[in-house]
Tab-separated table of C-alpha atoms and ligand atoms in Angstrom:
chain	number	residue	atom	x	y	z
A	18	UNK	CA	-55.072	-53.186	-194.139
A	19	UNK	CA	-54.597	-52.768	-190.709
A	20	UNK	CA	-57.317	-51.171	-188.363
A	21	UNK	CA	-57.023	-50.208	-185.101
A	22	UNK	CA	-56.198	-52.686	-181.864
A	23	UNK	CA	-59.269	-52.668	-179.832
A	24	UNK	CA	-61.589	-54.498	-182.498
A	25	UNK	CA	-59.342	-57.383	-181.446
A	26	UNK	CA	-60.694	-57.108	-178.287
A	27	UNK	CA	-64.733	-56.648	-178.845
A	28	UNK	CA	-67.219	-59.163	-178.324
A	29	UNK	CA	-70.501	-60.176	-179.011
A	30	UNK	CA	-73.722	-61.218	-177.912
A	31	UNK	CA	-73.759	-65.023	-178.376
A	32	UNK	CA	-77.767	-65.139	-178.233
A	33	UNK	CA	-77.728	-63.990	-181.744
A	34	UNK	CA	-75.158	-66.244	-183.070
A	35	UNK	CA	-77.457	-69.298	-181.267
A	36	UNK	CA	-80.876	-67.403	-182.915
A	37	UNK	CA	-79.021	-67.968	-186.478
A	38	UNK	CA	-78.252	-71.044	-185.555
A	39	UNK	CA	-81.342	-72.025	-184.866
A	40	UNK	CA	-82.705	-70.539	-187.733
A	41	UNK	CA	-80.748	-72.273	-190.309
A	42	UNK	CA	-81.295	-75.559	-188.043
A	43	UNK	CA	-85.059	-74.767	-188.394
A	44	UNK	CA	-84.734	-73.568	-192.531
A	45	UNK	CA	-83.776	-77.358	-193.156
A	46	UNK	CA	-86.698	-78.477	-191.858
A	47	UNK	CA	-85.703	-79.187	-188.107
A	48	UNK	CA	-87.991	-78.762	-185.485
A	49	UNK	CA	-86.668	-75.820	-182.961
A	50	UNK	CA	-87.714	-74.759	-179.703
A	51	UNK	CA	-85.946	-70.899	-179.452
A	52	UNK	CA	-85.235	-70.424	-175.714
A	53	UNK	CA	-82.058	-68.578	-176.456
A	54	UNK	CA	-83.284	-65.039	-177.714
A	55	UNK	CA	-84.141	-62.633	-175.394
A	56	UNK	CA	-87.293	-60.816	-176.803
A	57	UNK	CA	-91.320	-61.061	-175.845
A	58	UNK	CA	-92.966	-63.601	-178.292
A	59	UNK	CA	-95.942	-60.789	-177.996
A	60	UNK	CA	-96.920	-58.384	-181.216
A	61	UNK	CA	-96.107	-54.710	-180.733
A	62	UNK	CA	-99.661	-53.747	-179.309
A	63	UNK	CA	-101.825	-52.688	-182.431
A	64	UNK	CA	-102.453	-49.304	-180.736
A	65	UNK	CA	-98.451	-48.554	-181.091
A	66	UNK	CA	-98.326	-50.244	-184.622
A	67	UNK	CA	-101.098	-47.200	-185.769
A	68	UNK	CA	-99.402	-44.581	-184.445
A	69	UNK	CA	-96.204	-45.406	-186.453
A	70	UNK	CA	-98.397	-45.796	-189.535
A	71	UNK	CA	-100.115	-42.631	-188.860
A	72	UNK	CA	-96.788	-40.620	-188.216
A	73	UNK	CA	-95.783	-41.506	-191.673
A	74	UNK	CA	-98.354	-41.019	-193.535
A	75	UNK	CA	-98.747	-37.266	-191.578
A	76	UNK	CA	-95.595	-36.786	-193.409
A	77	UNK	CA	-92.973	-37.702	-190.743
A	78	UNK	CA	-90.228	-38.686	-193.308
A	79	UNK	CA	-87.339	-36.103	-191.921
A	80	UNK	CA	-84.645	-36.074	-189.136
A	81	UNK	CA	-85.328	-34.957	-185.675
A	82	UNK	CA	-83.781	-33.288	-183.449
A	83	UNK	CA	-80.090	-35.607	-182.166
A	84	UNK	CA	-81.728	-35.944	-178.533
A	85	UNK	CA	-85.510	-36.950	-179.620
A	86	UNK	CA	-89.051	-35.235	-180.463
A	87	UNK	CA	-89.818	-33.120	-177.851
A	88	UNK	CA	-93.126	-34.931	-177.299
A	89	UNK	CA	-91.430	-38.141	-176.477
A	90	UNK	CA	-89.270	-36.685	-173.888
A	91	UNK	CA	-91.636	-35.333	-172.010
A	92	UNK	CA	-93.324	-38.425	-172.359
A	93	UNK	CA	-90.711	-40.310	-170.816
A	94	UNK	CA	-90.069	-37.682	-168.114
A	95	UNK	CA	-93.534	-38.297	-167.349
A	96	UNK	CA	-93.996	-42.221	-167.204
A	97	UNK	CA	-90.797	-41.898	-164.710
A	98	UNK	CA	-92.940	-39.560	-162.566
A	99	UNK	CA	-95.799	-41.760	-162.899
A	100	UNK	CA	-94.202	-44.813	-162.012
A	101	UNK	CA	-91.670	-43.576	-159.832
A	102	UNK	CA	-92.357	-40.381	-158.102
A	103	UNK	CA	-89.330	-39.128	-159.442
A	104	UNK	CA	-88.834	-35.440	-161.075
A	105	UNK	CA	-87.000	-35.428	-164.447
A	106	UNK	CA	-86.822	-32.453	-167.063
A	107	UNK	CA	-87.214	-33.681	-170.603
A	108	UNK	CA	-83.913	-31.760	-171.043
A	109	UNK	CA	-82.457	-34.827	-169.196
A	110	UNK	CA	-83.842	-37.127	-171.521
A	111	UNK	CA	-82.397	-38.418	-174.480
A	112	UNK	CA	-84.103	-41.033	-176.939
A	113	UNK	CA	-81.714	-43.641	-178.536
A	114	UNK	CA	-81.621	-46.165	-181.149
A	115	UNK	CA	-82.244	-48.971	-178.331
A	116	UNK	CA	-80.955	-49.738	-174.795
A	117	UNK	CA	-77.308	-51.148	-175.918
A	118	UNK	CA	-76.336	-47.396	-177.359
A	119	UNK	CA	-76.622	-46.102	-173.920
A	120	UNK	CA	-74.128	-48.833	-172.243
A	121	UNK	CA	-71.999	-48.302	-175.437
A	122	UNK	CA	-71.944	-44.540	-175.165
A	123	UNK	CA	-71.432	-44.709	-171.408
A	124	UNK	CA	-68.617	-46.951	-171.523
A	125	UNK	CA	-67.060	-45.220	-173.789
A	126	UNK	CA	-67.122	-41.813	-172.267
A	127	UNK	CA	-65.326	-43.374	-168.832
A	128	UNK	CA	-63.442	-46.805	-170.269
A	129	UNK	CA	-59.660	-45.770	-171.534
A	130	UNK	CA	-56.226	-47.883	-170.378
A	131	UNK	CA	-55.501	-47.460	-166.358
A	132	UNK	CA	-59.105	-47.085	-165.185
A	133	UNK	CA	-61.210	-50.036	-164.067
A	134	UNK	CA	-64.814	-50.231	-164.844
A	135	UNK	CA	-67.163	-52.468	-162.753
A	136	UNK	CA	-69.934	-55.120	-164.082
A	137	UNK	CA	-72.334	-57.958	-163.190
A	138	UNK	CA	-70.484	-60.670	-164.041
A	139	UNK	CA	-72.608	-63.569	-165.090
A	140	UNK	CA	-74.014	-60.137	-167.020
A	141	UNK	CA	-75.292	-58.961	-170.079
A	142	UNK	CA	-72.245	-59.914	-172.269
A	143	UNK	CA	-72.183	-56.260	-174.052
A	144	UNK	CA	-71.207	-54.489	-170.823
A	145	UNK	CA	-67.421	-56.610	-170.107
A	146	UNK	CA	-67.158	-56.320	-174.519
A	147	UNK	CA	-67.174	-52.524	-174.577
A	148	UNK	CA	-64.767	-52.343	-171.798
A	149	UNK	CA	-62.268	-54.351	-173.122
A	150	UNK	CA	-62.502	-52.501	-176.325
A	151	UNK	CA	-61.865	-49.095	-174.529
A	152	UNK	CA	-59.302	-50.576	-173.087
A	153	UNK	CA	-60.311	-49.962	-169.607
A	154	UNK	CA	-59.943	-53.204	-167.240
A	155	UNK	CA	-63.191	-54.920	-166.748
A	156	UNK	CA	-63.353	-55.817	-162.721
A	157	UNK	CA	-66.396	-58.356	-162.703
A	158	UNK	CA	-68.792	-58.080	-159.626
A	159	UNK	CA	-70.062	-61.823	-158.616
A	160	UNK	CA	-73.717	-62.194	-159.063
A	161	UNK	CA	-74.376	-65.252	-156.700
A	162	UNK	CA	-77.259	-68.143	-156.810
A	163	UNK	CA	-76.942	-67.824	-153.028
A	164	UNK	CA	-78.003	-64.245	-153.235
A	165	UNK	CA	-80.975	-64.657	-155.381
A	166	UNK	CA	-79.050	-63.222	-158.116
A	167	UNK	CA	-79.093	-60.050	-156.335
A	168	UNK	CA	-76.051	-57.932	-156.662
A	169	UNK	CA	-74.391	-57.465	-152.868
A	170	UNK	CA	-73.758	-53.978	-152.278
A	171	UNK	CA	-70.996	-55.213	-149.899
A	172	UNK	CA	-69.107	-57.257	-152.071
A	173	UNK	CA	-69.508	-54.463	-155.231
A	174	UNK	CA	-68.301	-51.615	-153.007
A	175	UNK	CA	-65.076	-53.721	-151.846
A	176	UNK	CA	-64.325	-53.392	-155.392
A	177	UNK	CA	-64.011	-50.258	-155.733
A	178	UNK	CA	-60.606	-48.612	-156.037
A	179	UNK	CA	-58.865	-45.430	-156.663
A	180	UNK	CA	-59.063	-46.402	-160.294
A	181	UNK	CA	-62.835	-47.161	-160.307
A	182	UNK	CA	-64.516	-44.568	-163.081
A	183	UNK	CA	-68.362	-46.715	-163.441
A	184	UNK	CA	-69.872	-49.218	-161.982
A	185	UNK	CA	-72.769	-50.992	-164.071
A	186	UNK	CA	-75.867	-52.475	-162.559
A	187	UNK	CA	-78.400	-54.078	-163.820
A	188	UNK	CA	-82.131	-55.554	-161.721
A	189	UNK	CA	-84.080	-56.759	-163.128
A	190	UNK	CA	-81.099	-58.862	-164.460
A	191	UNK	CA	-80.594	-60.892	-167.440
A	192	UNK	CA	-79.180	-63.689	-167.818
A	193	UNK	CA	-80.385	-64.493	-164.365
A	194	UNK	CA	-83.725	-62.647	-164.084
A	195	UNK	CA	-82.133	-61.684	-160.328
A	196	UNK	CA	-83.725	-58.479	-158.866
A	197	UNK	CA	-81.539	-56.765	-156.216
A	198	UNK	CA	-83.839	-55.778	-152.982
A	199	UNK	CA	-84.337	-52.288	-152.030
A	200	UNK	CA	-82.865	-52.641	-148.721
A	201	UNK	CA	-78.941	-53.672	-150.631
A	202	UNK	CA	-79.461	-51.044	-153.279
A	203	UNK	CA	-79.636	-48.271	-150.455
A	204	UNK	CA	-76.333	-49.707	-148.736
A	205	UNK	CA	-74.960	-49.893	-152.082
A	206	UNK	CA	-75.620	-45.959	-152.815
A	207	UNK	CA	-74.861	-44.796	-149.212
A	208	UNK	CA	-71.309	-46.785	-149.375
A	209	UNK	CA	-71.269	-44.520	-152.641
A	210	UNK	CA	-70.885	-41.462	-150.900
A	211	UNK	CA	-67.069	-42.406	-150.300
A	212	UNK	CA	-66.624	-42.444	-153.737
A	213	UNK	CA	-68.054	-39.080	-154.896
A	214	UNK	CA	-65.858	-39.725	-158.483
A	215	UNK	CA	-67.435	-42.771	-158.979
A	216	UNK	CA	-70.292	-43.165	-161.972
A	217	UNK	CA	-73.258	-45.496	-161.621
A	218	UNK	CA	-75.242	-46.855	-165.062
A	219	UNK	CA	-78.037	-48.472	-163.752
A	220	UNK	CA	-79.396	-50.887	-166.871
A	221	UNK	CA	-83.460	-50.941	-166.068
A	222	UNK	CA	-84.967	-52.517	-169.140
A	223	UNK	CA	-86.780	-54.916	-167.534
A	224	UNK	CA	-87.815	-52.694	-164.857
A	225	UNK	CA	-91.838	-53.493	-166.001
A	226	UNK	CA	-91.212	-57.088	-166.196
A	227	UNK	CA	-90.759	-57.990	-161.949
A	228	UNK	CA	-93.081	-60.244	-160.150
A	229	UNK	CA	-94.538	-61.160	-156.799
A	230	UNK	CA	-95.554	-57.865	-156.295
A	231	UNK	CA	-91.490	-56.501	-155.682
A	232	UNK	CA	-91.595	-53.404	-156.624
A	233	UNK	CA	-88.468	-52.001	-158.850
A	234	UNK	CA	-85.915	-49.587	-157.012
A	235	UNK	CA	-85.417	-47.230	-159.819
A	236	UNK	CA	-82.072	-45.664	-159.097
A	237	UNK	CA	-83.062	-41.878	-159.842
A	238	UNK	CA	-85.144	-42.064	-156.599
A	239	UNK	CA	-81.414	-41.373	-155.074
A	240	UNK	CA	-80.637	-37.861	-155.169
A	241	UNK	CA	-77.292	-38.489	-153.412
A	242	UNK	CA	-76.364	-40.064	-156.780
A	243	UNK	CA	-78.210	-38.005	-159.492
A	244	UNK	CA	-75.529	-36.078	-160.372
A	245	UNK	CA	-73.290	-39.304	-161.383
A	246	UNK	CA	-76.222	-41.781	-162.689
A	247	UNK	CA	-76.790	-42.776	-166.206
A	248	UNK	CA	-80.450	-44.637	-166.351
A	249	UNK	CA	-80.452	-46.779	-169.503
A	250	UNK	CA	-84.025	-47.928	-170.450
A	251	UNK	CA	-86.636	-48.665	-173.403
A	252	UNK	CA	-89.321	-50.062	-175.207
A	253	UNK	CA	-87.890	-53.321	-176.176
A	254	UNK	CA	-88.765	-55.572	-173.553
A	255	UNK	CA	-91.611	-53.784	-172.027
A	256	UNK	CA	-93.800	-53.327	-175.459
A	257	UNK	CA	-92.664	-55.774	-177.473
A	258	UNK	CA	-90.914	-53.569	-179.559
A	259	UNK	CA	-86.963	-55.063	-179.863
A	260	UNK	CA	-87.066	-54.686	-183.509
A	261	UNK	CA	-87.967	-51.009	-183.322
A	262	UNK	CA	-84.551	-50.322	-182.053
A	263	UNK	CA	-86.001	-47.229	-179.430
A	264	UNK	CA	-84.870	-46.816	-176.027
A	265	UNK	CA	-84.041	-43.614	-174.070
A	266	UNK	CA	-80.959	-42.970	-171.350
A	267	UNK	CA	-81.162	-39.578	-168.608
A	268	UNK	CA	-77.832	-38.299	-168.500
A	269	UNK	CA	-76.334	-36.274	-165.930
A	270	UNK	CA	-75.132	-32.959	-166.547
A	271	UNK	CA	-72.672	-32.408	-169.140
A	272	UNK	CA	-72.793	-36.396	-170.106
A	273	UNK	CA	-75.918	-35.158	-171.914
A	274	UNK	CA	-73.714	-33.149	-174.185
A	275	UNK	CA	-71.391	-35.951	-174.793
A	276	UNK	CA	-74.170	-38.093	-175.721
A	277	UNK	CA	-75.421	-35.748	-178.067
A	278	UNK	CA	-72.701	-35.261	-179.552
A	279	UNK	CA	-71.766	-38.706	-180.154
A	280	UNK	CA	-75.678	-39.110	-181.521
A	281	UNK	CA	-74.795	-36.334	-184.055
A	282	UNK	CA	-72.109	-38.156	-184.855
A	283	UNK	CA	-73.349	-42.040	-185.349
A	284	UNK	CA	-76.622	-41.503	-186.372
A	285	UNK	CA	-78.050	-38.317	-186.331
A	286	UNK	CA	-81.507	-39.066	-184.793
A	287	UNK	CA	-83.976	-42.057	-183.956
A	288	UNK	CA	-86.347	-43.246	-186.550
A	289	UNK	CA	-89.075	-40.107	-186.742
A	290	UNK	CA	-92.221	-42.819	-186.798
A	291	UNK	CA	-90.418	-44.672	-183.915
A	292	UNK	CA	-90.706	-42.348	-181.774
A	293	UNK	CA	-94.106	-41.398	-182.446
A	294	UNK	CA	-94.654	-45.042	-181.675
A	295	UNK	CA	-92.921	-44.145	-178.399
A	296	UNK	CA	-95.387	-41.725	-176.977
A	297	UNK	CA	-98.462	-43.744	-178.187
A	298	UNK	CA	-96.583	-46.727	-176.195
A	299	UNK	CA	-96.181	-44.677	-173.038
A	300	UNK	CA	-99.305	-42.301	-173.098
A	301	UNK	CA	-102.200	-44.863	-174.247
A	302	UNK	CA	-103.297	-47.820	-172.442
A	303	UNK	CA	-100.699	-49.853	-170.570
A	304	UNK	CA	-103.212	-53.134	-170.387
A	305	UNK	CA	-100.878	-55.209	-173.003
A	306	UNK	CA	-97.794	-54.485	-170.703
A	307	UNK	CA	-99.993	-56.182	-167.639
A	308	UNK	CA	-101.267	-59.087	-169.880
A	309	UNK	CA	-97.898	-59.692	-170.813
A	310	UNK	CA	-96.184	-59.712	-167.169
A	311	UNK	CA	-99.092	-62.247	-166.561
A	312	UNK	CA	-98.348	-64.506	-169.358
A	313	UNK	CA	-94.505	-64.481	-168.729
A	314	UNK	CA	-95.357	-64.767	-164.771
A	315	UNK	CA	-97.100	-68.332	-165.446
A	316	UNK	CA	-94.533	-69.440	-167.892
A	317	UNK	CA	-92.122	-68.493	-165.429
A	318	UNK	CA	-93.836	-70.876	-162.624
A	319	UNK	CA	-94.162	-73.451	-165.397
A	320	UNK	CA	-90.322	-73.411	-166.169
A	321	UNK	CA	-88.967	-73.506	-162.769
A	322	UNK	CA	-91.503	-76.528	-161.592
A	323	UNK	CA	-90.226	-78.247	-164.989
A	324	UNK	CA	-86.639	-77.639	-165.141
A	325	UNK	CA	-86.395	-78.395	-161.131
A	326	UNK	CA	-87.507	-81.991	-162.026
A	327	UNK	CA	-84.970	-82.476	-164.703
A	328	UNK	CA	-82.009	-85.207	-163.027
A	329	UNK	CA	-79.322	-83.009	-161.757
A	330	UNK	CA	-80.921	-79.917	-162.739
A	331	UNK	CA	-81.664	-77.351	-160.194
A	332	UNK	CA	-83.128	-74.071	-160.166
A	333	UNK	CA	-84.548	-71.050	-158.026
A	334	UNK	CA	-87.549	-68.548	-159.121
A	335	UNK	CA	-86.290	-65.836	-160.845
A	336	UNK	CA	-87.769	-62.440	-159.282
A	337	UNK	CA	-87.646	-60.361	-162.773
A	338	UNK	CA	-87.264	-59.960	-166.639
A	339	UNK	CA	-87.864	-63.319	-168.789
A	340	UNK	CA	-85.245	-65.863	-168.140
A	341	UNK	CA	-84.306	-68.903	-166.120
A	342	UNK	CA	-80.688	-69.372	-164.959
A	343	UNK	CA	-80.791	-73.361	-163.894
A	344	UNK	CA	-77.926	-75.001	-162.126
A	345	UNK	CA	-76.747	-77.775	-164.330
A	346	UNK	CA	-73.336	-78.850	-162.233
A	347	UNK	CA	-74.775	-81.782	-160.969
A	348	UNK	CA	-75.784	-82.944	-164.452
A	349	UNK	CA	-71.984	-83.548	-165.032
A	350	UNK	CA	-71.813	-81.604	-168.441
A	351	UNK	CA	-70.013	-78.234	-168.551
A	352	UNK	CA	-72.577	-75.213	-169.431
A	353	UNK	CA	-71.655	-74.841	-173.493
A	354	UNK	CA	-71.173	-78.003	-174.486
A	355	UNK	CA	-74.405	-79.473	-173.175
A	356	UNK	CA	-76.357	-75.908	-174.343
A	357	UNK	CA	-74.718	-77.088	-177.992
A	358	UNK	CA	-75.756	-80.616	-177.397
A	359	UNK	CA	-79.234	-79.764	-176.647
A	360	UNK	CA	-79.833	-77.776	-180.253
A	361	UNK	CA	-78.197	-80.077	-182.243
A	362	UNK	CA	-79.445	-83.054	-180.805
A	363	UNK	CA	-82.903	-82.043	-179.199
A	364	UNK	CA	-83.780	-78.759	-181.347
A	365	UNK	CA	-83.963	-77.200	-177.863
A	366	UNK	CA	-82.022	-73.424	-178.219
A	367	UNK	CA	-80.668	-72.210	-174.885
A	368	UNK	CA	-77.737	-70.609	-173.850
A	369	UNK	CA	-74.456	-71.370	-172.072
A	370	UNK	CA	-73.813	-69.624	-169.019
A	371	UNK	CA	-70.151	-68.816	-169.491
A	372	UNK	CA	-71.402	-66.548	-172.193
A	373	UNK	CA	-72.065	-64.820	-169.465
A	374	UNK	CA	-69.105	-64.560	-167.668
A	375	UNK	CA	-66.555	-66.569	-166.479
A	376	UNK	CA	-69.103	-67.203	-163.056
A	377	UNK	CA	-71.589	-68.259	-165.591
A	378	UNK	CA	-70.206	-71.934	-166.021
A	379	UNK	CA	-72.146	-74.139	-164.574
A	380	UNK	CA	-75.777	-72.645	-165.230
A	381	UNK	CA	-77.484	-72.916	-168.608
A	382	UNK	CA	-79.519	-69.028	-169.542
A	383	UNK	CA	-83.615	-69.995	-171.173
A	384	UNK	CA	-85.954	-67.184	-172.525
A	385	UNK	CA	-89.647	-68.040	-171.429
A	386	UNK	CA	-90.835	-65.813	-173.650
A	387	UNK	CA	-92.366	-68.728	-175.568
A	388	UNK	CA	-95.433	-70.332	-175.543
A	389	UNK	CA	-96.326	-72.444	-172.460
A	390	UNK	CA	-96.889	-75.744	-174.927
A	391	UNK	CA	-93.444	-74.948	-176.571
A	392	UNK	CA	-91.872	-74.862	-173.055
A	393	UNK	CA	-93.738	-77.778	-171.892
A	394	UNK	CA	-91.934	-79.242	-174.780
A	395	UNK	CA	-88.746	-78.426	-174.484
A	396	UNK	CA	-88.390	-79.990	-170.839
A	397	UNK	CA	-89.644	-82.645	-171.880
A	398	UNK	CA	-86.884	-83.277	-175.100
A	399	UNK	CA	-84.365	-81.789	-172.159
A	400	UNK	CA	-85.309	-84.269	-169.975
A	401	UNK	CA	-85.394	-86.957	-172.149
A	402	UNK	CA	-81.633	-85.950	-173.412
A	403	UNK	CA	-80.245	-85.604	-169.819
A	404	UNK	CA	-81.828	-89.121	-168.873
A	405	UNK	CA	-80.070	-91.098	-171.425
A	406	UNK	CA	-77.053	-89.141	-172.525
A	407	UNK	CA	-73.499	-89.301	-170.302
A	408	UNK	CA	-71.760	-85.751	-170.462
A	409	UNK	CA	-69.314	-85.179	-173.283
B	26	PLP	N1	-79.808	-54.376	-171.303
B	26	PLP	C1	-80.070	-55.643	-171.029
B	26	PLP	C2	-79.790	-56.155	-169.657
B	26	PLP	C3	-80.588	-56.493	-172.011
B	26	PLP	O1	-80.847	-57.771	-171.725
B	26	PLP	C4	-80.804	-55.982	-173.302
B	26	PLP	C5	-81.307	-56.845	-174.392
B	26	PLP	O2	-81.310	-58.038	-174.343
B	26	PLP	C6	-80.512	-54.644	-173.548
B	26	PLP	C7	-80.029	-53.867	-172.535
B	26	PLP	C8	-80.633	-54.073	-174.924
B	26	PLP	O3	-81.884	-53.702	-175.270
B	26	PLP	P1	-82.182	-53.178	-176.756
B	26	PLP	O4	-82.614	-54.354	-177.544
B	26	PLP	O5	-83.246	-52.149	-176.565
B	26	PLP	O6	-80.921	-52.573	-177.281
């Protein structure tokens, strides 16, 4: 057999190879902490749950239209006014199977050999995989401790080139739960203007999950950019709904097309009671999203005071999403080794930076979406491990 080059070159997300790994650790009887997946340890608010239940039994068993129910576009168009202030015709909305098909779709409507696509680099690992299998060269954009894990619009314009077709960002950011502020995202979209060619997917997942009281700089609030901007987002992370597989993208004139069409092609529509879970999700009562941003906003305090006591462990507050991104280089271990180390010697599950990125090394990636006790036990095993163990 022989199939085509570029699968040679695809990646993966390594956060589910650690999740099996931890659950085949945990099947033989092991006690395991899971800080490695990315996804609320909340229930799907009952409310949402019903209205799936209730859409099937009301007999929605058929397709849907490629793009989405027309109900749960305009829902979406109007949650973005809501929130944002921003006008968007449900004819610019299109609901996916998730948040990754829109960074897969995108990428692979600009990424072919000779063009150069941009990403956060440590990043969500999906973004630099996709380019490389388009063949497109991935130019990484530093995301710096020293920044806050803020993206600097100087140092991701200087990277632009002639050859520059998209440039990914991503606040609130995993792995490092960095949120750009306002003030660089408007230098970053006024350098822009030099670079009318130039597409911009802006990945806002966690847009709902930001703390402090920041508020999120949604990029369609810059109409010097509409034209070019992909906005990926979705239900995962906000309601507790990962296994759903539901997210939505706005695409820019005829990228909308495209994106049906490639919809038409891969799988036809979204899951009909999904998306009636979608509007009940965005049109009922958004008092579980709060709860949880309060819950994940004390965890959050309660892993950085821990993990910031931990010998040669250091690490900042992360603005956004769920995840701490501690500095482990004065520890003396190298970021995979000691993430490996901790499962299979603590139970703890974690992530290596460098699966990142190559800027990754040196920082280890936790989920707090766990319980506080769980968390308070995991430092605790981490601590005791770092204390008595020399680096491999
Ligand atoms: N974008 C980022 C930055 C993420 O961290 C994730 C999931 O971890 C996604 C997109 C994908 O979300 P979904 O599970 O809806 O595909």
């Amino acid at each position: 057999m022989k199939t085509v080059a570029n699968f040679d070159r695809i990646g993966e997300e390594n956060a589910f190879a650690v999740l099996a790994r931890a659950t085949a650790l945990a099947a033989q009887g092991r006690d395991i902490i899971n800080l490695g997946i990315g996804q609320p340890d909340f229930r799907t608010p009952e409310h949402i749950v019903e209205a799936a239940i209730k859409a099937l039994q009301d007999g929605h068993h058929g397709y849907t239209p490629a793009v989405g129910i027309l109900p749960l576009r305009e829902a979406v168009a109007n949650d973005l006014h809501r929130r944002y202030g921003v006008q968007v015709s449900p004819d610019e909305v299109m609901i996916m199977p998730g948040g990754k098909p829109t960074m897969f779709m995108s990428i692979l409507m600009f990424g072919e050999p000779g063009v150069e696509i941009m990403y956060p680099d440590p990043g969500f690992p999906i973004y630099r995989s996709m380019i490389e299998y388009t063949g497109a060269t991935p130019v990484p954009v530093p995301i710096r401790e020293e920044n806050g894990f803020a993206f600097s619009a100087d140092e991701t314009l200087s990277l632009i080139t002639d050859k520059t077709r998209l440039i990914i960002i991503n606040s609130p950011a995993n792995p490092t739960g960095g949120v750009t502020p306002k003030a660089e995202v408007d230098k970053f979209v006024a350098g822009l203007e030099k670079w009318p060619e130039v597409a911009v997917m802006s990945d806002e997942i966690y847009d709902q999950l930001i703390y402090d009281g920041r508020q999120h700089v949604c990029l369609l609030n810059y109409p010097s950019i509409r034209d070019r901007l992909i906005l990926l987002n979705g239900w995962s992370k906000t309601y507790a709904m990962t296994g759903w597989r539901l997210g939505y993208a706005i695409w820019p004139g005829k990228l909308y097309e495209n994106a049906r069409k490639l919809a038409v092609n891969l799988h036809s529509c979204v899951n009909a009671s999904a998306q009636y879970a979608g509007i009940a999700a965005l049109t009922g009562p958004q008092d579980a999203v709060a709860h949880m941003r309060r819950e994940f906003d004390k965890r959050r305090k309660l892993v950085v005071e821990g993990l910031n006591k931990l010998p040669g462990v250091s690490c900042i507050t992360p603005a956004g999403a769920f995840y701490a991104f501690p500095n482990v280089k004065q520890t003396g271990w190298k970021a995979k080794p000691l993430a490996n180390a901790l499962l299979d010697e603590t139970g703890v599950a974690l992530i290596g930076g460098p699966d990142f990125g190559m800027l990754g090394e040196g920082y280890l990636r936790l989920s707090y979406a766990n319980s506080a006790e769980n968390i308070l036990k995991a430092l605790d095993r981490m601590g005791t491990f770092l204390a008595s163990r020399k680096a491999a």
